[in-house]
Short mmCIF file of C-alpha atoms in Angstrom, two decimals:
data_model
loop_
_atom_site.label_atom_id
_atom_site.label_comp_id
_atom_site.label_asym_id
_atom_site.label_seq_id
_atom_site.Cartn_x
_atom_site.Cartn_y
_atom_site.Cartn_z
CA MET A 1423 -68.24 -91.34 26.75
CA LYS A 1424 -72.12 -90.19 27.94
CA ASN A 1425 -70.75 -87.13 29.70
CA GLU A 1426 -68.35 -86.36 26.36
CA LYS A 1427 -71.97 -86.33 25.03
CA SER A 1428 -73.63 -84.63 27.04
CA LYS A 1429 -71.81 -81.43 26.62
CA ALA A 1430 -71.03 -81.69 23.02
CA PRO A 1431 -74.78 -80.36 22.33
CA GLN A 1432 -74.05 -77.80 25.12
CA SER A 1433 -70.96 -77.19 22.97
CA ALA A 1434 -72.86 -76.13 19.72
CA GLY A 1435 -75.36 -74.27 20.92
CA ALA A 1436 -73.07 -71.77 22.27
CA PRO A 1437 -72.58 -70.22 19.72
CA LYS A 1438 -75.42 -69.05 19.29
CA ARG A 1439 -77.08 -68.15 22.77
CA ASP A 1440 -73.66 -66.19 22.37
CA TYR A 1441 -75.14 -64.31 19.33
CA TRP A 1442 -78.42 -63.66 20.91
CA ASP A 1443 -77.39 -62.26 24.14
CA GLU A 1444 -74.98 -59.59 22.44
CA ALA A 1445 -77.96 -58.60 20.30
CA LYS A 1446 -79.82 -58.04 23.85
CA LYS A 1447 -77.17 -56.32 25.35
CA LEU A 1448 -77.44 -54.12 22.57
CA TRP A 1449 -80.77 -53.10 21.30
CA TYR A 1450 -80.78 -52.69 25.20
CA LYS A 1451 -78.23 -50.20 24.88
CA PHE A 1452 -80.29 -48.21 21.75
CA SER A 1453 -83.95 -48.43 24.38
CA LEU A 1454 -81.70 -46.61 26.83
CA ASN A 1455 -82.57 -44.19 24.76
CA ARG A 1456 -85.84 -43.59 24.62
CA MET A 1457 -86.45 -40.85 21.29
CA SER A 1458 -83.62 -42.99 19.02
CA VAL A 1459 -86.53 -46.15 19.60
CA VAL A 1460 -88.95 -43.13 18.63
CA GLY A 1461 -87.05 -42.12 15.68
CA LEU A 1462 -86.60 -46.02 14.76
CA CYS A 1463 -90.52 -46.62 15.05
CA ILE A 1464 -91.03 -43.06 12.19
CA ILE A 1465 -88.90 -44.77 10.05
CA ALA A 1466 -90.44 -48.17 10.65
CA VAL A 1467 -93.83 -46.61 9.91
CA ILE A 1468 -92.84 -45.01 6.60
CA LEU A 1469 -91.34 -47.92 5.03
CA ILE A 1470 -93.98 -50.20 5.36
CA LEU A 1471 -96.33 -47.15 4.00
CA ALA A 1472 -93.70 -47.77 1.53
CA VAL A 1473 -93.43 -51.18 1.04
CA PHE A 1474 -97.54 -52.27 0.73
CA GLN A 1475 -98.16 -48.52 -1.07
CA PRO A 1476 -100.95 -50.18 -3.61
CA VAL A 1477 -103.12 -52.05 0.00
CA ILE A 1478 -102.26 -49.49 2.27
CA ALA A 1479 -103.09 -46.09 0.08
CA PRO A 1480 -106.62 -45.17 -0.65
CA TYR A 1481 -105.90 -43.91 -4.54
CA PRO A 1482 -103.06 -45.89 -5.31
CA ASP A 1483 -104.41 -46.02 -8.99
CA HIS A 1484 -103.39 -41.59 -8.74
CA ILE A 1485 -99.56 -42.68 -8.77
CA GLY A 1486 -99.78 -42.23 -11.94
CA ALA A 1487 -101.02 -39.27 -14.94
CA VAL A 1488 -104.37 -39.29 -13.90
CA VAL A 1489 -106.65 -36.47 -14.09
CA ASP A 1490 -109.83 -36.07 -11.81
CA PHE A 1491 -111.15 -31.97 -12.10
CA GLU A 1492 -114.36 -32.88 -10.50
CA ASN A 1493 -111.92 -33.08 -7.00
CA ALA A 1494 -109.22 -30.25 -7.92
CA SER A 1495 -107.60 -28.55 -5.15
CA ARG A 1496 -109.77 -30.18 -2.89
CA ALA A 1497 -108.59 -28.79 0.72
CA PRO A 1498 -108.09 -31.81 3.38
CA CYS A 1499 -111.48 -34.14 4.20
CA ALA A 1500 -112.39 -37.40 5.16
CA GLU A 1501 -112.62 -39.03 1.33
CA TYR A 1502 -109.06 -37.37 1.04
CA TRP A 1503 -106.97 -36.19 4.46
CA MET A 1504 -104.68 -34.71 2.93
CA GLY A 1505 -106.61 -33.75 -0.21
CA THR A 1506 -105.41 -33.19 -3.54
CA ASP A 1507 -103.14 -31.40 -5.71
CA THR A 1508 -104.46 -29.20 -8.88
CA VAL A 1509 -105.67 -31.73 -11.61
CA GLY A 1510 -107.37 -33.50 -8.53
CA ARG A 1511 -105.28 -36.32 -7.20
CA ASP A 1512 -104.71 -37.42 -4.08
CA ILE A 1513 -102.03 -36.01 -2.18
CA MET A 1514 -101.36 -39.05 0.78
CA SER A 1515 -101.59 -41.93 -1.94
CA ARG A 1516 -98.67 -39.73 -3.70
CA ILE A 1517 -96.92 -39.58 -0.50
CA PHE A 1518 -97.19 -42.69 0.27
CA TYR A 1519 -96.25 -44.20 -3.40
CA ALA A 1520 -92.83 -40.96 -2.88
CA PHE A 1521 -91.00 -42.74 -0.41
CA ARG A 1522 -90.08 -45.09 -2.28
CA SER A 1523 -88.33 -43.76 -4.33
CA ALA A 1524 -86.68 -41.54 -1.28
CA PHE A 1525 -85.45 -45.26 0.27
CA THR A 1526 -84.04 -46.26 -2.65
CA MET A 1527 -82.27 -42.73 -2.92
CA GLY A 1528 -80.83 -42.93 0.67
CA LEU A 1529 -79.99 -46.79 0.44
CA GLY A 1530 -78.47 -46.49 -3.08
CA VAL A 1531 -75.97 -43.61 -2.54
CA LEU A 1532 -75.05 -45.98 1.58
CA VAL A 1533 -74.38 -48.40 -0.50
CA ALA A 1534 -72.68 -47.50 -3.40
CA THR A 1535 -70.49 -44.74 -0.89
CA VAL A 1536 -70.15 -46.04 1.92
CA PRO A 1537 -67.61 -49.56 0.68
CA VAL A 1538 -65.51 -47.08 -1.46
CA GLY A 1539 -64.86 -44.62 0.35
CA SER A 1540 -64.00 -46.66 3.80
CA ILE A 1541 -61.79 -49.30 1.31
CA LEU A 1542 -60.12 -45.78 0.91
CA GLY A 1543 -60.21 -44.71 3.59
CA LEU A 1544 -58.02 -47.12 4.65
CA ILE A 1545 -55.27 -48.10 2.84
CA ALA A 1546 -54.78 -44.42 2.02
CA GLY A 1547 -54.63 -44.23 6.40
CA TYR A 1548 -53.03 -47.23 6.80
CA TRP A 1549 -50.09 -46.70 4.69
CA ARG A 1550 -49.48 -42.78 5.18
CA GLY A 1551 -46.72 -40.77 4.05
CA ARG A 1552 -47.30 -42.95 0.61
CA TRP A 1553 -47.73 -41.46 -2.64
CA PHE A 1554 -51.08 -42.87 -3.34
CA SER A 1555 -52.09 -41.60 0.55
CA THR A 1556 -51.19 -38.54 -0.38
CA LEU A 1557 -53.18 -38.32 -3.82
CA ILE A 1558 -56.37 -39.93 -2.02
CA MET A 1559 -56.46 -37.19 0.72
CA ARG A 1560 -56.35 -33.98 -1.71
CA ILE A 1561 -58.29 -35.83 -4.26
CA THR A 1562 -61.00 -35.92 -1.34
CA ASP A 1563 -59.95 -32.66 0.07
CA VAL A 1564 -61.35 -30.95 -3.96
CA PHE A 1565 -64.61 -32.78 -3.42
CA LEU A 1566 -64.41 -32.27 -0.07
CA ALA A 1567 -64.09 -28.23 -0.94
CA LEU A 1568 -67.95 -27.91 -2.05
CA PRO A 1569 -70.66 -28.87 -1.10
CA PRO A 1570 -72.77 -32.21 -1.58
CA ILE A 1571 -75.34 -30.65 -2.89
CA ILE A 1572 -73.91 -28.12 -5.30
CA LEU A 1573 -71.48 -31.22 -6.88
CA ALA A 1574 -74.53 -33.24 -7.29
CA LEU A 1575 -76.94 -30.37 -9.25
CA CYS A 1576 -73.70 -30.29 -11.64
CA VAL A 1577 -74.20 -33.78 -12.24
CA CYS A 1578 -77.04 -33.42 -12.53
CA ALA A 1579 -77.60 -30.72 -14.89
CA VAL A 1580 -75.15 -32.78 -16.96
CA LEU A 1581 -77.45 -35.63 -16.77
CA ARG A 1582 -80.69 -36.03 -17.97
CA PRO A 1583 -83.41 -35.57 -14.80
CA THR A 1584 -84.59 -39.40 -13.38
CA LEU A 1585 -84.02 -40.50 -10.44
CA LEU A 1586 -80.69 -43.29 -11.97
CA ASN A 1587 -79.20 -40.59 -12.56
CA SER A 1588 -79.77 -38.49 -9.39
CA LEU A 1589 -78.47 -41.18 -7.40
CA LEU A 1590 -75.27 -41.54 -8.97
CA ALA A 1591 -74.50 -37.62 -8.53
CA MET A 1592 -75.49 -37.67 -5.41
CA CYS A 1593 -73.04 -41.17 -5.11
CA PHE A 1594 -70.43 -38.40 -6.55
CA ALA A 1595 -70.59 -36.14 -4.07
CA TRP A 1596 -70.77 -38.03 -1.09
CA TRP A 1597 -67.26 -40.42 -0.88
CA PRO A 1598 -65.31 -37.94 0.04
CA TRP A 1599 -66.51 -38.33 3.63
CA TYR A 1600 -66.08 -42.00 4.14
CA THR A 1601 -62.77 -41.50 3.41
CA ARG A 1602 -61.79 -39.15 5.50
CA LEU A 1603 -63.72 -40.29 8.83
CA THR A 1604 -61.96 -43.34 7.48
CA TYR A 1605 -58.52 -42.48 6.97
CA SER A 1606 -58.18 -40.15 9.74
CA MET A 1607 -59.59 -43.45 12.26
CA ALA A 1608 -57.08 -45.83 10.38
CA THR A 1609 -54.12 -43.16 10.27
CA SER A 1610 -54.58 -43.61 15.05
CA LEU A 1611 -54.76 -47.22 14.95
CA ARG A 1612 -51.83 -48.33 12.66
CA ASN A 1613 -49.71 -47.48 15.08
CA GLU A 1614 -51.26 -49.79 17.78
CA MET A 1615 -49.76 -52.15 19.51
CA TYR A 1616 -51.50 -55.44 18.30
CA ILE A 1617 -51.23 -54.13 14.97
CA LYS A 1618 -48.00 -54.62 15.28
CA SER A 1619 -47.94 -57.33 16.49
CA ALA A 1620 -50.04 -59.23 13.37
CA GLU A 1621 -47.72 -57.74 11.22
CA LEU A 1622 -44.55 -59.23 12.97
CA LEU A 1623 -46.20 -62.16 12.62
CA GLY A 1624 -47.24 -61.64 9.22
CA ALA A 1625 -50.61 -61.25 8.43
CA SER A 1626 -50.88 -60.24 5.01
CA LYS A 1627 -52.01 -56.35 4.11
CA VAL A 1628 -55.73 -57.92 3.76
CA HIS A 1629 -56.04 -58.90 7.17
CA ILE A 1630 -54.55 -55.86 8.55
CA LEU A 1631 -56.57 -53.47 7.13
CA PHE A 1632 -60.67 -55.53 6.52
CA ARG A 1633 -60.12 -58.28 9.56
CA GLU A 1634 -58.08 -55.89 12.75
CA ILE A 1635 -58.78 -51.61 11.34
CA LEU A 1636 -61.88 -52.27 9.45
CA PRO A 1637 -63.88 -53.37 12.71
CA ASN A 1638 -63.13 -50.40 15.13
CA CYS A 1639 -63.58 -47.88 12.44
CA THR A 1640 -67.08 -50.34 11.59
CA GLY A 1641 -69.32 -48.08 14.82
CA SER A 1642 -68.73 -45.36 14.14
CA ILE A 1643 -69.32 -46.00 9.30
CA LEU A 1644 -72.54 -47.11 10.51
CA THR A 1645 -73.61 -44.32 12.91
CA LYS A 1646 -71.98 -42.21 10.32
CA ALA A 1647 -74.94 -43.78 7.71
CA THR A 1648 -77.35 -44.02 10.09
CA LEU A 1649 -77.28 -40.16 10.17
CA ASP A 1650 -76.91 -39.61 6.31
CA MET A 1651 -79.79 -41.09 5.14
CA GLY A 1652 -81.54 -38.48 6.38
CA TRP A 1653 -79.59 -35.85 4.84
CA VAL A 1654 -79.01 -37.67 1.62
CA ILE A 1655 -83.24 -38.07 1.24
CA LEU A 1656 -83.58 -34.69 1.83
CA ASN A 1657 -80.53 -33.85 -0.66
CA GLY A 1658 -82.17 -35.81 -3.24
CA ALA A 1659 -85.51 -34.47 -2.34
CA THR A 1660 -83.86 -30.81 -3.08
CA LEU A 1661 -82.45 -32.11 -6.78
CA SER A 1662 -86.02 -33.35 -7.19
CA PHE A 1663 -87.80 -29.72 -5.87
CA VAL A 1664 -85.63 -27.59 -8.53
CA GLY A 1665 -86.63 -30.39 -11.07
CA LEU A 1666 -83.55 -32.86 -11.42
CA GLY A 1667 -84.86 -35.48 -10.20
CA GLU A 1668 -87.31 -38.00 -10.36
CA GLN A 1669 -89.93 -36.43 -13.16
CA PRO A 1670 -93.71 -36.42 -13.49
CA PRO A 1671 -96.08 -37.79 -13.34
CA ALA A 1672 -94.20 -40.58 -10.94
CA PRO A 1673 -94.45 -38.65 -7.56
CA ALA A 1674 -91.16 -38.03 -5.52
CA LEU A 1675 -91.08 -35.30 -2.57
CA GLY A 1676 -89.23 -32.08 -3.67
CA THR A 1677 -90.99 -32.25 -6.63
CA MET A 1678 -94.23 -32.31 -5.25
CA VAL A 1679 -93.33 -29.94 -3.13
CA SER A 1680 -92.18 -27.44 -6.00
CA ASP A 1681 -95.53 -27.82 -7.94
CA GLY A 1682 -97.50 -26.65 -4.20
CA ALA A 1683 -95.14 -23.20 -3.63
CA LYS A 1684 -96.76 -22.33 -6.92
CA TYR A 1685 -100.13 -21.79 -5.01
CA LEU A 1686 -99.22 -21.21 -1.65
CA PRO A 1687 -100.62 -19.97 0.48
CA ALA A 1688 -104.68 -20.67 -0.43
CA GLN A 1689 -103.65 -24.24 -1.36
CA TRP A 1690 -100.86 -24.70 1.05
CA TRP A 1691 -101.78 -28.55 1.64
CA ILE A 1692 -100.23 -28.97 -1.76
CA SER A 1693 -96.36 -28.01 -0.25
CA ILE A 1694 -96.99 -28.22 3.18
CA PHE A 1695 -97.49 -32.50 3.25
CA PRO A 1696 -95.03 -33.46 1.64
CA ALA A 1697 -92.58 -31.26 3.61
CA LEU A 1698 -93.76 -32.28 6.33
CA ALA A 1699 -92.96 -35.44 5.11
CA ILE A 1700 -88.96 -34.75 4.36
CA MET A 1701 -89.67 -33.59 7.68
CA LEU A 1702 -90.10 -37.32 9.37
CA ILE A 1703 -88.08 -38.65 7.09
CA VAL A 1704 -85.02 -35.99 8.94
CA LEU A 1705 -86.10 -36.47 11.52
CA GLY A 1706 -86.29 -40.05 12.59
CA PHE A 1707 -82.85 -40.88 10.72
CA ASN A 1708 -81.53 -38.44 13.43
CA LEU A 1709 -83.47 -39.86 16.23
CA MET A 1710 -82.10 -43.23 15.05
CA GLY A 1711 -77.80 -42.74 14.56
CA ASP A 1712 -77.80 -41.55 18.20
CA GLY A 1713 -79.67 -44.76 19.51
CA VAL A 1714 -77.17 -45.78 16.98
CA LYS A 1715 -74.37 -44.20 18.46
CA ASP A 1716 -74.91 -45.54 22.29
CA MET A 1717 -75.64 -49.25 21.56
CA LEU A 1718 -71.83 -49.55 19.05
CA SER A 1719 -69.92 -47.12 21.61
CA GLY A 1720 -68.20 -50.04 24.04
CA LYS A 1721 -69.30 -47.23 26.95
CA GLU A 1722 -71.58 -50.14 29.15
#
């Protein structure tokens, strides 16, 4: 009896140790790529600036309709590290706040499109050759025939220009990429022996799709989602640049670049610093995506 009692706590604690060991193994594989760690640090810093903008920003009230003509168009200095715009608002404080809408755009689009696109790809790939599979993939091909930014611009031109509508427009244009990716993987996996065994044992189609096929597609889907995060934010900034995103006085990176472009090259800081912020976001997610790919690959 004593031996059985002494073994019980170990068996209960084993799964936790297994999860912890697996997490350490994944982090080790991710950290082997030092540039991916750099990308993770860039994204972490930007996220902290976005979340704690009211505390970190030197002029948090400059995100709204604030006018200070005495300090208008000031070049970068000790008081305003990134200078001010044409009405005297601190550019650095506005960039920190604009990070919020950028992350909202990226996360919102991926949260909506990854599940929808993946499920459609699973259905079309597993039942390849059926009429609904052909219908799904032909509709997907139609959407893929046009660049996502063109589709998003068309949708935004019809809707009222707001952050929510630009997010919906990006969702409308982004789901086919995950449908195509999941379809190609599900098509190859559906003939594997473990899928055939599950079918012979009487497993339901839902079990086969979401417990057998989907876990083997997760690595590629997460890697693409990490890389797409930066590109979604870049396309969202493009919508703001042409006036179809979040509207003033709320700061948006694309809008800030567009407003400052009118004063180049004399007042270069008005557009250069927001443009550099966009570049850092895209660079950070691209570097981090390489690490996620290595982390989720089966290579030791």
